[in-house]
XYZ file of C-alpha atoms in Angstrom:
80
model
C 51.606 -60.021 -17.414
C 49.626 -62.978 -18.758
C 48.505 -63.861 -15.246
C 47.200 -60.349 -14.663
C 45.200 -60.415 -17.906
C 43.693 -63.778 -16.982
C 42.679 -62.462 -13.554
C 41.091 -59.384 -15.134
C 39.231 -61.504 -17.696
C 37.965 -63.949 -15.073
C 36.888 -61.128 -12.754
C 35.030 -59.435 -15.623
C 33.209 -62.650 -16.536
C 32.156 -63.218 -12.928
C 31.114 -59.581 -12.555
C 28.973 -59.792 -15.683
C 27.413 -63.151 -14.785
C 26.612 -62.434 -11.124
C 23.351 -60.473 -11.610
C 22.050 -63.070 -14.056
C 22.863 -65.896 -11.643
C 21.041 -64.101 -8.846
C 18.068 -63.476 -11.115
C 17.996 -67.142 -12.134
C 17.760 -68.117 -8.475
C 15.026 -65.569 -7.777
C 13.017 -66.451 -10.878
C 12.419 -70.095 -10.162
C 8.847 -68.907 -9.841
C 8.487 -66.236 -12.569
C 5.437 -64.666 -10.959
C 7.172 -64.084 -7.609
C 7.720 -60.555 -6.354
C 11.492 -61.093 -6.076
C 11.659 -62.019 -9.744
C 9.635 -59.000 -10.822
C 11.768 -56.602 -8.782
C 14.951 -58.348 -9.870
C 14.083 -57.831 -13.528
C 13.032 -54.243 -12.883
C 16.337 -53.343 -11.202
C 18.549 -55.294 -13.617
C 19.802 -52.137 -15.426
C 21.023 -50.793 -12.077
C 22.477 -54.011 -10.704
C 24.577 -54.914 -13.750
C 27.176 -52.127 -13.354
C 27.151 -52.353 -9.553
C 27.687 -56.113 -9.566
C 30.300 -55.791 -12.308
C 32.362 -53.465 -10.138
C 31.653 -55.114 -6.799
C 32.107 -58.758 -7.756
C 34.784 -57.977 -10.325
C 36.945 -56.167 -7.797
C 36.357 -58.794 -5.125
C 37.268 -61.656 -7.454
C 40.340 -59.837 -8.779
C 41.493 -59.112 -5.238
C 40.918 -62.690 -4.107
C 42.795 -64.110 -7.100
C 45.666 -61.679 -6.567
C 45.875 -62.624 -2.906
C 45.871 -66.331 -3.750
C 48.613 -65.835 -6.340
C 50.698 -63.844 -3.863
C 50.341 -66.573 -1.226
C 51.240 -69.289 -3.730
C 54.273 -67.335 -4.924
C 55.390 -66.740 -1.351
C 55.161 -70.459 -0.630
C 57.136 -71.296 -3.793
C 59.686 -68.580 -3.136
C 59.089 -66.638 -6.373
C 58.324 -62.948 -6.717
C 57.069 -62.473 -10.279
C 53.495 -62.174 -11.466
C 53.490 -65.383 -13.542
C 54.867 -67.595 -10.788
C 58.142 -68.463 -12.551
């Protein structure tokens, strides 16, 4: 159970940080068109990125945990 909560928390953090990281890359020149459009669409991209990147990260972490557990020969969620 603890492992699942950690995966959810990490996926949520990545999902929340992803649009800001993209905007930081685009806004190296604050007067660029990409930066202006990025800031304008930020209210739309936050929930989309939260779901998209959050689900992708959670799925990737779950897959990695499943592969590690298979290699160790355990079946539980915490790897014990």
